[in-house]
Short mmCIF file of C-alpha atoms and ligand atoms in Angstrom, two decimals:
data_model
loop_
_atom_site.label_atom_id
_atom_site.label_comp_id
_atom_site.label_asym_id
_atom_site.label_seq_id
_atom_site.Cartn_x
_atom_site.Cartn_y
_atom_site.Cartn_z
CA MET A 152 3.78 -10.55 18.63
CA ALA A 153 4.88 -9.57 15.14
CA GLU A 154 3.41 -11.40 12.16
CA THR A 155 5.58 -13.39 9.77
CA ILE A 156 5.28 -12.71 6.06
CA LYS A 157 6.64 -15.24 3.64
CA ASN A 158 6.86 -15.27 -0.12
CA PHE A 159 4.03 -16.83 -2.09
CA ILE A 160 5.40 -18.95 -4.93
CA ASN A 161 3.61 -21.63 -6.97
CA GLY A 162 0.65 -21.74 -4.60
CA LYS A 163 2.65 -22.00 -1.36
CA TRP A 164 3.83 -19.63 1.35
CA VAL A 165 7.60 -20.14 1.56
CA ASP A 166 10.60 -18.59 3.29
CA ALA A 167 13.31 -16.86 1.31
CA LYS A 168 15.85 -19.45 0.17
CA SER A 169 18.54 -17.62 2.13
CA GLY A 170 16.40 -17.76 5.28
CA ASP A 171 17.02 -14.01 5.74
CA THR A 172 14.33 -11.65 7.01
CA PHE A 173 13.71 -7.94 7.51
CA GLU A 174 11.23 -6.00 9.65
CA THR A 175 8.36 -3.69 8.83
CA ARG A 176 7.64 -1.08 11.47
CA MET A 177 4.99 1.52 12.17
CA PRO A 178 5.87 5.04 11.00
CA ALA A 179 3.75 6.43 13.87
CA LYS A 180 5.39 4.26 16.56
CA TRP A 181 8.74 3.21 15.26
CA ASN A 182 9.50 0.94 18.19
CA GLU A 183 6.70 -1.38 17.16
CA VAL A 184 7.61 -4.12 14.73
CA LEU A 185 4.53 -5.10 12.72
CA ALA A 186 5.93 -8.03 10.81
CA VAL A 187 9.05 -10.01 10.04
CA VAL A 188 9.35 -10.48 6.30
CA ALA A 189 11.17 -12.88 3.97
CA LYS A 190 14.21 -11.09 2.53
CA SER A 191 14.56 -12.60 -0.90
CA ASP A 192 17.00 -12.39 -3.76
CA LYS A 193 17.47 -13.53 -7.36
CA GLU A 194 16.99 -17.24 -6.64
CA ASP A 195 13.53 -16.65 -5.18
CA VAL A 196 12.53 -14.41 -8.08
CA ASP A 197 13.70 -16.94 -10.64
CA GLU A 198 11.68 -19.68 -8.98
CA ALA A 199 8.60 -17.44 -8.91
CA VAL A 200 9.00 -16.60 -12.60
CA LYS A 201 9.36 -20.29 -13.42
CA ALA A 202 6.06 -21.01 -11.64
CA ALA A 203 4.36 -18.08 -13.35
CA LYS A 204 5.61 -19.16 -16.75
CA LYS A 205 4.24 -22.65 -16.24
CA ALA A 206 0.88 -21.42 -14.93
CA PHE A 207 0.50 -19.04 -17.90
CA LYS A 208 -0.18 -21.94 -20.25
CA LYS A 209 -3.42 -22.80 -18.41
CA TRP A 210 -4.42 -19.35 -17.19
CA LYS A 211 -4.46 -17.82 -20.67
CA LYS A 212 -6.98 -20.50 -21.70
CA VAL A 213 -9.43 -19.61 -18.93
CA PRO A 214 -12.13 -17.52 -20.65
CA VAL A 215 -11.68 -13.84 -19.89
CA ALA A 216 -15.22 -13.59 -18.46
CA LYS A 217 -14.30 -16.36 -15.96
CA ARG A 218 -11.10 -14.56 -15.01
CA GLY A 219 -13.30 -11.50 -14.50
CA GLU A 220 -15.64 -13.43 -12.21
CA LEU A 221 -12.71 -14.46 -10.01
CA LEU A 222 -11.68 -10.80 -9.75
CA GLY A 223 -15.27 -9.91 -8.88
CA LYS A 224 -15.01 -12.39 -6.02
CA VAL A 225 -11.75 -10.75 -4.95
CA GLY A 226 -13.68 -7.45 -4.84
CA ASP A 227 -16.43 -9.04 -2.71
CA ILE A 228 -13.93 -10.33 -0.14
CA MET A 229 -12.19 -6.95 -0.08
CA VAL A 230 -15.55 -5.33 0.72
CA GLU A 231 -15.97 -7.70 3.67
CA ARG A 232 -12.45 -7.01 4.90
CA LYS A 233 -12.26 -3.31 4.04
CA GLU A 234 -12.13 -2.01 7.62
CA GLU A 235 -9.53 -4.57 8.71
CA LEU A 236 -7.30 -3.70 5.74
CA ALA A 237 -7.70 0.03 6.34
CA GLN A 238 -6.80 -0.26 10.02
CA LEU A 239 -3.70 -2.25 9.11
CA MET A 240 -2.72 0.29 6.48
CA ALA A 241 -2.93 3.13 9.01
CA LYS A 242 -0.44 1.15 11.08
CA GLU A 243 1.91 -0.05 8.36
CA MET A 244 1.99 3.00 6.09
CA GLY A 245 0.79 5.72 8.46
CA LYS A 246 -1.99 7.03 6.21
CA ILE A 247 -4.84 8.54 8.24
CA ILE A 248 -7.76 6.17 8.61
CA SER A 249 -10.23 7.94 6.29
CA GLU A 250 -7.64 7.96 3.50
CA SER A 251 -6.67 4.35 4.25
CA ARG A 252 -10.31 3.39 3.71
CA GLY A 253 -10.19 5.29 0.43
CA ASP A 254 -7.04 3.42 -0.63
CA VAL A 255 -8.76 0.06 -0.04
CA GLN A 256 -11.91 1.31 -1.80
CA GLU A 257 -9.81 2.11 -4.88
CA GLY A 258 -8.69 -1.52 -4.91
CA ILE A 259 -12.32 -2.67 -4.64
CA ASP A 260 -13.35 -0.36 -7.49
CA THR A 261 -10.47 -1.70 -9.59
CA ALA A 262 -11.57 -5.30 -8.96
CA TYR A 263 -15.15 -4.56 -10.05
CA TYR A 264 -13.95 -2.62 -13.08
CA ALA A 265 -11.91 -5.68 -14.13
CA PHE A 266 -14.96 -7.87 -13.52
CA GLY A 267 -16.91 -5.72 -15.98
CA GLU A 268 -14.09 -5.68 -18.53
CA GLY A 269 -14.26 -9.47 -18.58
CA ARG A 270 -17.50 -9.10 -20.59
CA ARG A 271 -16.19 -6.47 -23.01
CA PHE A 272 -12.67 -7.48 -23.90
CA PHE A 273 -13.22 -6.22 -27.38
CA GLY A 274 -11.07 -6.23 -30.45
CA LYS A 275 -11.98 -4.34 -33.61
CA THR A 276 -13.23 -5.41 -36.99
CA SER A 277 -12.62 -3.60 -40.23
CA PRO A 278 -13.59 -4.10 -43.84
CA SER A 279 -10.64 -5.10 -45.97
CA GLU A 280 -9.30 -3.03 -48.87
CA LEU A 281 -9.99 -6.17 -50.98
CA PRO A 282 -13.33 -7.86 -51.72
CA ASN A 283 -14.38 -11.07 -49.94
CA LYS A 284 -12.00 -10.49 -47.09
CA ILE A 285 -12.40 -9.20 -43.52
CA ASN A 286 -9.88 -7.89 -41.00
CA MET A 287 -10.00 -7.95 -37.21
CA THR A 288 -7.93 -7.66 -34.06
CA PHE A 289 -7.81 -9.67 -30.86
CA LEU A 290 -6.16 -8.87 -27.52
CA ARG A 291 -3.66 -11.43 -26.30
CA PRO A 292 -1.88 -11.64 -22.95
CA ILE A 293 1.88 -11.06 -22.89
CA GLY A 294 2.97 -13.82 -20.49
CA VAL A 295 4.60 -13.21 -17.12
CA ALA A 296 4.22 -9.66 -15.80
CA GLY A 297 6.76 -8.27 -13.31
CA MET A 298 5.51 -5.60 -10.89
CA ILE A 299 7.49 -3.28 -8.64
CA CYS A 300 5.46 -1.13 -6.24
CA PRO A 301 5.92 1.94 -4.05
CA TRP A 302 4.68 2.20 -0.47
CA ASN A 303 2.40 5.23 -0.68
CA PHE A 304 -0.73 3.41 -1.97
CA PRO A 305 -0.07 -0.02 -0.49
CA VAL A 306 -3.37 -1.55 -1.67
CA ALA A 307 -4.53 0.65 -4.56
CA ILE A 308 -1.33 0.55 -6.62
CA PRO A 309 -0.75 -3.22 -6.41
CA THR A 310 -4.40 -3.76 -7.43
CA TRP A 311 -4.04 -1.31 -10.34
CA LYS A 312 -1.27 -3.55 -11.59
CA MET A 313 -2.39 -7.06 -10.65
CA PHE A 314 -6.10 -7.03 -11.53
CA PRO A 315 -5.84 -5.79 -15.13
CA ALA A 316 -2.80 -8.01 -15.73
CA LEU A 317 -4.74 -11.05 -14.50
CA LEU A 318 -7.90 -10.22 -16.38
CA SER A 319 -5.83 -9.93 -19.56
CA GLY A 320 -4.57 -13.48 -19.01
CA ASN A 321 -1.07 -12.82 -17.70
CA THR A 322 0.45 -14.46 -14.67
CA LEU A 323 2.55 -12.32 -12.36
CA VAL A 324 5.42 -11.82 -9.96
CA ILE A 325 5.08 -8.81 -7.67
CA LYS A 326 7.56 -7.08 -5.39
CA PRO A 327 5.99 -4.80 -2.78
CA ALA A 328 7.88 -1.81 -1.40
CA SER A 329 10.04 -2.79 1.57
CA ASP A 330 8.10 -0.31 3.71
CA THR A 331 4.68 -1.93 3.13
CA PRO A 332 4.91 -5.69 2.50
CA LEU A 333 2.07 -6.55 4.87
CA MET A 334 -0.67 -5.00 2.77
CA VAL A 335 0.27 -6.95 -0.36
CA ALA A 336 0.45 -10.18 1.65
CA LYS A 337 -3.14 -9.51 2.83
CA LEU A 338 -4.21 -8.97 -0.77
CA PHE A 339 -2.68 -12.33 -1.61
CA ASP A 340 -4.69 -14.00 1.17
CA ILE A 341 -7.80 -12.56 -0.47
CA MET A 342 -6.87 -13.60 -4.01
CA ILE A 343 -6.08 -17.12 -2.80
CA GLU A 344 -9.42 -17.32 -0.99
CA ALA A 345 -11.18 -16.19 -4.18
CA GLY A 346 -9.64 -19.14 -5.99
CA ILE A 347 -6.91 -17.75 -8.25
CA PRO A 348 -5.04 -20.93 -9.31
CA ASP A 349 -1.55 -21.90 -8.10
CA GLY A 350 1.35 -20.27 -9.90
CA VAL A 351 -0.76 -17.47 -11.38
CA ILE A 352 0.12 -14.96 -8.64
CA ASN A 353 3.55 -14.91 -7.01
CA LEU A 354 4.80 -12.62 -4.28
CA VAL A 355 8.50 -12.03 -3.64
CA ASN A 356 9.52 -9.69 -0.81
CA GLY A 357 12.86 -8.00 -0.47
CA PRO A 358 14.98 -5.01 -1.44
CA GLY A 359 14.80 -3.25 -4.78
CA SER A 360 18.48 -3.77 -5.43
CA ALA A 361 18.14 -7.57 -5.28
CA VAL A 362 14.52 -8.57 -5.94
CA GLY A 363 13.71 -5.59 -8.18
CA ASN A 364 16.78 -6.10 -10.33
CA ALA A 365 16.18 -9.84 -10.61
CA ILE A 366 12.71 -9.07 -12.00
CA LEU A 367 14.20 -6.66 -14.53
CA GLU A 368 16.81 -9.11 -15.66
CA ASN A 369 14.72 -12.27 -15.90
CA PRO A 370 14.36 -13.15 -19.60
CA ASP A 371 10.97 -14.84 -19.07
CA ILE A 372 9.25 -11.68 -17.91
CA GLY A 373 7.60 -9.93 -20.86
CA VAL A 374 6.21 -6.78 -19.29
CA ILE A 375 7.28 -4.69 -16.31
CA SER A 376 5.03 -2.31 -14.46
CA PHE A 377 6.81 0.08 -12.14
CA THR A 378 5.57 2.90 -9.94
CA GLY A 379 8.12 4.88 -7.99
CA SER A 380 10.72 7.60 -8.34
CA SER A 381 11.95 8.94 -11.69
CA GLU A 382 15.48 8.03 -10.67
CA VAL A 383 14.72 4.31 -10.24
CA GLY A 384 12.39 4.49 -13.26
CA LYS A 385 15.29 5.48 -15.52
CA HIS A 386 17.33 2.55 -14.23
CA ILE A 387 14.42 0.21 -14.89
CA ALA A 388 13.89 1.45 -18.43
CA SER A 389 17.56 1.04 -19.26
CA VAL A 390 17.92 -2.48 -17.83
CA ALA A 391 14.62 -3.71 -19.29
CA GLY A 392 15.57 -2.13 -22.61
CA GLN A 393 18.42 -4.61 -22.92
CA SER A 394 15.93 -7.44 -23.32
CA LEU A 395 13.28 -5.32 -25.10
CA LYS A 396 10.66 -5.84 -22.40
CA LYS A 397 7.54 -3.74 -22.51
CA VAL A 398 7.82 -1.26 -19.62
CA SER A 399 5.21 0.97 -18.02
CA LEU A 400 6.56 3.66 -15.71
CA GLU A 401 4.55 5.85 -13.33
CA LEU A 402 7.02 8.24 -11.74
CA GLY A 403 7.48 11.44 -9.78
CA GLY A 404 5.62 14.73 -9.81
CA LYS A 405 5.83 18.40 -8.86
CA ASN A 406 2.16 19.14 -9.11
CA ALA A 407 0.73 22.62 -8.90
CA GLN A 408 -2.52 24.41 -8.24
CA ILE A 409 -3.15 27.69 -10.04
CA VAL A 410 -5.37 30.18 -8.20
CA MET A 411 -6.66 33.04 -10.35
CA ASP A 412 -7.90 36.42 -9.15
CA ASP A 413 -11.53 35.41 -9.84
CA ALA A 414 -11.33 32.13 -7.89
CA ASP A 415 -13.58 31.15 -4.97
CA ILE A 416 -10.81 31.62 -2.41
CA ASP A 417 -12.32 29.46 0.34
CA LEU A 418 -12.77 26.61 -2.10
CA ALA A 419 -9.18 27.06 -3.31
CA VAL A 420 -7.96 26.94 0.31
CA ASP A 421 -9.93 23.72 0.94
CA GLY A 422 -8.35 22.18 -2.16
CA ALA A 423 -4.83 23.30 -1.29
CA LEU A 424 -5.07 21.96 2.24
CA PHE A 425 -6.25 18.52 1.08
CA GLY A 426 -3.93 18.46 -1.93
CA ALA A 427 -0.79 19.49 -0.08
CA PHE A 428 -1.22 17.84 3.30
CA GLY A 429 -3.44 14.83 2.55
CA THR A 430 -1.41 11.62 3.05
CA ALA A 431 1.20 13.98 4.59
CA GLY A 432 2.07 15.13 1.06
CA GLN A 433 3.16 11.64 0.06
CA ARG A 434 0.95 11.21 -2.98
CA CYS A 435 2.45 11.23 -6.44
CA THR A 436 -0.28 13.77 -7.24
CA ALA A 437 0.23 15.87 -4.07
CA THR A 438 0.03 19.64 -4.48
CA SER A 439 3.58 20.85 -4.05
CA ARG A 440 3.22 24.34 -5.54
CA ILE A 441 0.54 27.02 -5.45
CA ILE A 442 0.84 29.46 -8.34
CA ILE A 443 -1.33 32.38 -7.36
CA HIS A 444 -2.42 35.68 -8.85
CA GLU A 445 -0.97 38.60 -6.87
CA ALA A 446 -4.42 40.18 -6.36
CA VAL A 447 -5.58 37.33 -4.09
CA HIS A 448 -2.20 36.19 -2.71
CA ASP A 449 -2.39 37.74 0.75
CA GLU A 450 -5.96 36.68 1.49
CA PHE A 451 -5.27 33.11 0.35
CA VAL A 452 -2.00 32.80 2.29
CA GLU A 453 -3.55 34.11 5.49
CA LYS A 454 -6.46 31.67 5.31
CA LEU A 455 -4.31 28.69 4.33
CA LYS A 456 -1.79 29.33 7.11
CA ASN A 457 -4.57 29.49 9.72
CA ARG A 458 -6.08 26.25 8.51
CA ALA A 459 -2.72 24.44 8.29
CA GLU A 460 -1.87 25.44 11.86
CA LYS A 461 -5.17 24.03 13.10
CA MET A 462 -4.55 20.58 11.60
CA LYS A 463 -4.51 17.88 14.24
CA ILE A 464 -1.31 15.87 14.02
CA GLY A 465 -1.55 12.44 15.61
CA MET A 466 -1.92 8.71 15.40
CA PRO A 467 -3.25 7.85 11.93
CA TRP A 468 -5.83 5.36 13.24
CA ASN A 469 -7.62 8.03 15.33
CA GLU A 470 -10.70 9.31 13.51
CA ASP A 471 -9.99 12.95 14.40
CA THR A 472 -6.39 13.03 13.13
CA ASP A 473 -5.80 15.28 10.11
CA LEU A 474 -2.12 14.58 9.52
CA GLY A 475 -0.24 11.35 10.11
CA PRO A 476 3.48 10.55 9.98
CA VAL A 477 5.75 10.29 6.95
CA ILE A 478 6.96 6.85 6.01
CA ASN A 479 10.36 6.60 7.70
CA GLU A 480 13.33 8.46 9.13
CA SER A 481 15.15 8.97 5.87
CA ALA A 482 12.00 10.48 4.32
CA LEU A 483 11.73 12.83 7.32
CA LYS A 484 15.35 13.88 6.89
CA LYS A 485 14.90 14.45 3.17
CA ILE A 486 11.79 16.57 3.82
CA HIS A 487 13.58 18.63 6.43
CA SER A 488 16.56 19.15 4.12
CA TYR A 489 14.17 20.96 1.75
CA THR A 490 13.15 23.29 4.58
CA GLU A 491 16.82 24.18 4.92
CA ILE A 492 17.21 24.53 1.16
CA GLY A 493 14.15 26.81 0.99
CA LYS A 494 15.51 29.07 3.71
CA LYS A 495 18.91 29.28 2.01
CA GLU A 496 17.26 30.11 -1.28
CA GLY A 497 15.55 33.11 0.33
CA ALA A 498 11.99 31.78 0.45
CA THR A 499 9.93 32.78 3.51
CA LEU A 500 8.92 30.01 5.90
CA ILE A 501 5.53 31.08 7.27
CA THR A 502 4.59 27.96 9.21
CA GLY A 503 5.95 24.50 10.09
CA GLY A 504 9.45 23.59 9.00
CA GLU A 505 10.20 21.12 11.76
CA GLN A 506 9.59 17.65 13.09
CA TYR A 507 6.54 17.37 15.34
CA LYS A 508 7.40 15.53 18.55
CA GLU A 509 4.62 16.34 20.99
CA GLY A 510 3.16 13.61 23.21
CA GLU A 511 3.08 10.16 21.66
CA CYS A 512 4.16 11.62 18.30
CA ALA A 513 7.71 11.69 19.68
CA GLY A 514 7.97 8.01 18.81
CA GLY A 515 7.25 8.44 15.10
CA TRP A 516 8.13 10.41 11.97
CA PHE A 517 5.79 13.39 12.09
CA TYR A 518 6.45 16.67 10.27
CA ARG A 519 4.47 19.87 10.69
CA PRO A 520 2.53 21.15 7.69
CA THR A 521 5.03 23.53 6.12
CA ILE A 522 4.38 26.53 3.89
CA PHE A 523 6.87 28.77 2.11
CA THR A 524 5.94 32.03 0.39
CA ASN A 525 8.14 34.14 -1.94
CA VAL A 526 9.29 30.99 -3.68
CA LYS A 527 11.12 31.73 -6.91
CA PRO A 528 10.59 29.79 -10.13
CA PHE A 529 13.59 27.57 -10.89
CA SER A 530 14.71 27.39 -7.24
CA ARG A 531 15.27 23.85 -5.97
CA LEU A 532 12.30 24.15 -3.61
CA GLU A 533 10.13 24.93 -6.62
CA GLN A 534 11.58 22.28 -8.95
CA GLU A 535 12.32 19.09 -6.98
CA GLU A 536 9.94 16.44 -5.68
CA ILE A 537 9.92 16.58 -1.85
CA PHE A 538 7.23 13.96 -1.12
CA GLY A 539 6.19 15.40 2.21
CA PRO A 540 3.92 18.09 3.72
CA VAL A 541 5.79 21.05 2.23
CA LEU A 542 4.04 23.61 0.05
CA SER A 543 5.64 26.40 -2.01
CA ILE A 544 3.70 29.50 -2.94
CA ILE A 545 4.68 31.43 -6.06
CA LYS A 546 3.12 34.80 -6.86
CA VAL A 547 2.34 35.66 -10.50
CA LYS A 548 0.87 38.67 -12.31
CA SER A 549 -1.19 36.98 -15.02
CA PHE A 550 -2.72 33.78 -16.34
CA ASP A 551 0.00 33.49 -18.99
CA GLU A 552 2.73 33.75 -16.38
CA ALA A 553 0.97 31.06 -14.30
CA ILE A 554 1.01 28.68 -17.27
CA GLU A 555 4.69 29.36 -17.86
CA VAL A 556 5.57 28.64 -14.22
CA ILE A 557 3.44 25.50 -13.99
CA ASN A 558 5.13 24.03 -17.07
CA ASP A 559 8.72 24.95 -16.20
CA VAL A 560 9.43 21.72 -14.29
CA GLN A 561 10.67 18.33 -15.46
CA TYR A 562 7.53 16.52 -14.26
CA GLY A 563 3.96 16.51 -15.56
CA LEU A 564 1.56 14.38 -13.54
CA SER A 565 -1.32 16.35 -12.06
CA SER A 566 -2.41 20.00 -12.09
CA CYS A 567 -5.42 22.13 -11.27
CA ILE A 568 -6.81 25.61 -11.65
CA TYR A 569 -9.27 27.52 -9.52
CA THR A 570 -11.09 30.11 -11.62
CA LYS A 571 -14.61 31.10 -12.57
CA ASN A 572 -13.48 32.16 -16.03
CA ILE A 573 -14.38 29.42 -18.49
CA ASN A 574 -11.89 30.70 -21.06
CA ASN A 575 -8.99 30.48 -18.63
CA ALA A 576 -10.15 27.05 -17.51
CA MET A 577 -10.20 25.76 -21.08
CA HIS A 578 -6.83 27.35 -21.91
CA ALA A 579 -5.43 25.59 -18.84
CA VAL A 580 -6.76 22.25 -20.08
CA GLU A 581 -5.11 22.89 -23.42
CA ASP A 582 -1.81 24.37 -22.32
CA ILE A 583 -0.73 22.70 -19.06
CA ASP A 584 1.80 19.94 -19.77
CA SER A 585 0.42 17.24 -17.49
CA GLY A 586 -1.44 13.96 -17.70
CA ILE A 587 -4.26 15.17 -15.45
CA THR A 588 -5.90 18.59 -14.97
CA TYR A 589 -8.69 19.35 -12.50
CA ILE A 590 -10.90 22.42 -12.80
CA ASN A 591 -11.93 23.82 -9.41
CA GLY A 592 -10.77 20.70 -7.56
CA PRO A 593 -7.42 19.74 -5.97
CA THR A 594 -4.59 17.93 -7.77
CA ILE A 595 -5.49 14.68 -5.97
CA GLY A 596 -8.56 12.50 -6.41
CA ALA A 597 -8.09 10.22 -9.40
CA GLU A 598 -10.93 7.79 -10.14
CA CYS A 599 -10.03 4.21 -11.06
CA HIS A 600 -11.99 4.13 -14.32
CA MET A 601 -10.06 7.01 -15.89
CA PRO A 602 -6.57 6.94 -17.44
CA PHE A 603 -3.86 7.83 -14.92
CA GLY A 604 -0.32 8.94 -15.64
CA GLY A 605 1.86 11.82 -16.63
CA VAL A 606 4.06 13.42 -19.26
CA LYS A 607 7.77 14.37 -19.36
CA SER A 608 9.82 12.76 -16.52
CA THR A 609 6.65 11.41 -14.90
CA GLY A 610 6.46 8.44 -17.23
CA ASN A 611 7.03 6.85 -20.59
CA GLY A 612 3.68 7.35 -22.23
CA HIS A 613 1.56 4.62 -20.66
CA ARG A 614 -1.60 5.17 -18.63
CA GLU A 615 -2.70 2.98 -15.76
CA GLY A 616 -6.38 2.96 -14.76
CA GLY A 617 -9.49 2.86 -16.87
CA TRP A 618 -9.50 1.14 -20.25
CA THR A 619 -5.95 2.27 -21.03
CA VAL A 620 -4.24 0.00 -18.49
CA TYR A 621 -5.29 -2.98 -20.61
CA GLU A 622 -3.02 -1.69 -23.38
CA ILE A 623 -0.08 -2.27 -21.04
CA TYR A 624 -0.90 -5.92 -20.39
CA THR A 625 -1.95 -7.05 -23.85
CA GLU A 626 -0.60 -7.37 -27.36
CA GLN A 627 -2.75 -6.90 -30.44
CA LYS A 628 -3.15 -9.78 -32.85
CA THR A 629 -4.26 -8.70 -36.33
CA VAL A 630 -6.16 -11.31 -38.32
CA TYR A 631 -7.05 -11.27 -42.04
CA ILE A 632 -9.67 -13.71 -43.30
CA ASP A 633 -9.85 -14.16 -47.06
CA TYR A 634 -12.98 -15.94 -48.31
CA SER A 635 -12.51 -15.16 -52.03
CA GLY A 636 -11.01 -18.55 -52.81
CA LYS A 637 -8.19 -16.99 -54.81
CA LEU A 638 -4.86 -15.23 -54.19
CA GLN A 639 -5.59 -11.55 -53.57
CA LYS A 640 -2.71 -9.09 -53.28
CA ALA A 641 -2.98 -6.10 -50.97
CA GLN A 642 -1.70 -2.83 -52.51
CA ILE A 643 -1.25 -4.59 -55.88
CA ASP A 644 -4.78 -5.60 -56.92
CA THR A 645 -5.99 -2.01 -57.06
CA SER A 646 -8.50 -2.03 -59.91
CA ILE A 647 -12.24 -1.86 -59.22
CA GLU A 648 -14.27 -4.50 -61.06
CA LYS A 649 -16.55 -2.89 -63.68
P1 NAP B 297 11.32 4.24 -5.13
O1 NAP B 297 12.36 4.48 -4.14
O2 NAP B 297 11.61 4.54 -6.55
O3 NAP B 297 10.90 2.71 -4.96
C1 NAP B 297 9.85 2.14 -5.69
C2 NAP B 297 10.05 0.65 -5.79
O4 NAP B 297 11.22 0.37 -6.54
C3 NAP B 297 10.24 -0.03 -4.44
O5 NAP B 297 9.59 -1.28 -4.46
C4 NAP B 297 11.75 -0.20 -4.39
O6 NAP B 297 12.16 -1.24 -3.54
C5 NAP B 297 12.06 -0.52 -5.83
N1 NAP B 297 13.45 -0.31 -6.22
C6 NAP B 297 14.37 0.49 -5.64
N2 NAP B 297 15.55 0.40 -6.29
C7 NAP B 297 15.38 -0.50 -7.30
C8 NAP B 297 16.22 -1.03 -8.31
N3 NAP B 297 17.49 -0.66 -8.43
N4 NAP B 297 15.71 -1.92 -9.17
C9 NAP B 297 14.43 -2.30 -9.09
N5 NAP B 297 13.58 -1.85 -8.13
C10 NAP B 297 14.04 -0.95 -7.25
O7 NAP B 297 9.99 5.07 -4.78
P2 NAP B 297 9.21 5.10 -3.39
O8 NAP B 297 10.01 5.91 -2.45
O9 NAP B 297 8.76 3.77 -2.99
O10 NAP B 297 7.90 5.90 -3.83
C11 NAP B 297 7.87 7.28 -3.96
C12 NAP B 297 8.01 7.71 -5.41
O11 NAP B 297 7.00 7.07 -6.19
C13 NAP B 297 7.78 9.17 -5.64
O12 NAP B 297 8.70 9.66 -6.57
C14 NAP B 297 6.37 9.24 -6.19
O13 NAP B 297 6.10 10.39 -6.95
C15 NAP B 297 6.33 8.02 -7.00
N6 NAP B 297 4.94 7.59 -7.24
C16 NAP B 297 4.43 7.77 -8.49
C17 NAP B 297 3.12 7.41 -8.75
C18 NAP B 297 2.55 7.58 -10.13
O14 NAP B 297 1.58 6.90 -10.42
N7 NAP B 297 3.10 8.41 -10.98
C19 NAP B 297 2.34 6.85 -7.74
C20 NAP B 297 2.90 6.70 -6.47
C21 NAP B 297 4.21 7.07 -6.25
P3 NAP B 297 12.43 -0.99 -1.96
O15 NAP B 297 11.14 -0.59 -1.37
O16 NAP B 297 12.86 -2.32 -1.50
O17 NAP B 297 13.46 0.06 -1.87
MG1 MG B 298 6.72 -0.13 7.73
#
């Protein structure tokens, strides 16, 4: 029997005003409906924002350390329910079980980080340019935060957004991706159990076109946090720009791994396999390109192909599965269209390139790990985000050429280099245009206490994660305190008393 997921508005689980619903299904067994979900529109969003606006007045007065303690409790309950959440994620999103556990763990880590931040929500102090005066800054919440999420990290990404926003004193309205509403509903159960007050957290399910747009257009939302495609991100920035909302965008990628001639090849193969085919290539930081020195190309390709062909494709909840399904049929079709594009562009398909339909996998959206060699810089295969288990290998003659190829794309999220040469490693850190660079590790594996985000079309300059996410959800208040007892004029009273 499928579960029912309602909206959560002003402390109550409620149906969409229209009474409409939609289904969420399992990518691994598409015939199985996991839940029936409220299909909301503008009216539901507006009511949620109204509740959040009202609750903000009280929530911002709760001391930040107390808000932190509530988030610590959220973390504790998530620890207790980690396995249950992970099993559900493997069903709803199709992520293999070990990675699903990791996704939940990232949410737990984010809760405990916020708990800690509750005791160090520091401003700055500064001496004044005038005598008998002191200057300082405080962090203030913005108000109601609107959040629009993708499906590929169904727990981690919503927690990255909600926990820092709440700690900062904002209330919120969140829209999960239509492919993974169940996971966010479970997070709400946990936050409610922890004691987050009514109206502070509001959940509105439904399509991006209706619910997403209503969030963008609501004048009472002060900050929008969006993670998703660059295409939708541009739309969001332009609509939110009309009302001068603060907007944080975490968008697409075309991440690459450089392998130099002095690299530990087995280590580089391990990294490529995990980076390219982990989460079936559906991570924003997934390795989509290998840029490899010609001297080690053949050895690397041979080893990688062997390993990719040995990957066990299967049900994501089985412990021995290496590769689960992709999210839905249209994703599968898009991925396969890039196999066709690659062939037409003259790249060489060395393995994969087709849907995997053996045994029980016939009922889901599985795609074989796919590798192309002879991929040319500036071809579509090399430039466009595919978001599936498809890897392009590009041969280069030198380190300088590798840097040129890695940077010649519109995106700039994650990157890595495998080399034993410290000079090359440091030049890579300096010269790769990306928000994240790993040395001798794959392009995936961000830790929650470090800034996360990218340059160029990957974002608009904000960083989630770590201490930097708090910049998204706060405004600075600058305070001047004059205890001289007289009118002092900055920039005008410039003489020094003798
Ligand atoms: P998407 O299609 O852009 O959707 C993301 C969210 O936006 C969903 O909740 C979607 O709702 C909503 N949406 C769609 N159209 C909208 C509109 N007109 N107005 C407002 N909201 C709208 O992306 P996705 O397919 O879910 O996720 C994959 C993409 O996310 C990839 O490009 C990936 O690189 C990127 N991503 C980036 C990061 C990062 O941190 N940089 C992390 C993860 C993923 P529906 O679900 O209802 O369509
Ligand atoms: Mg689903």
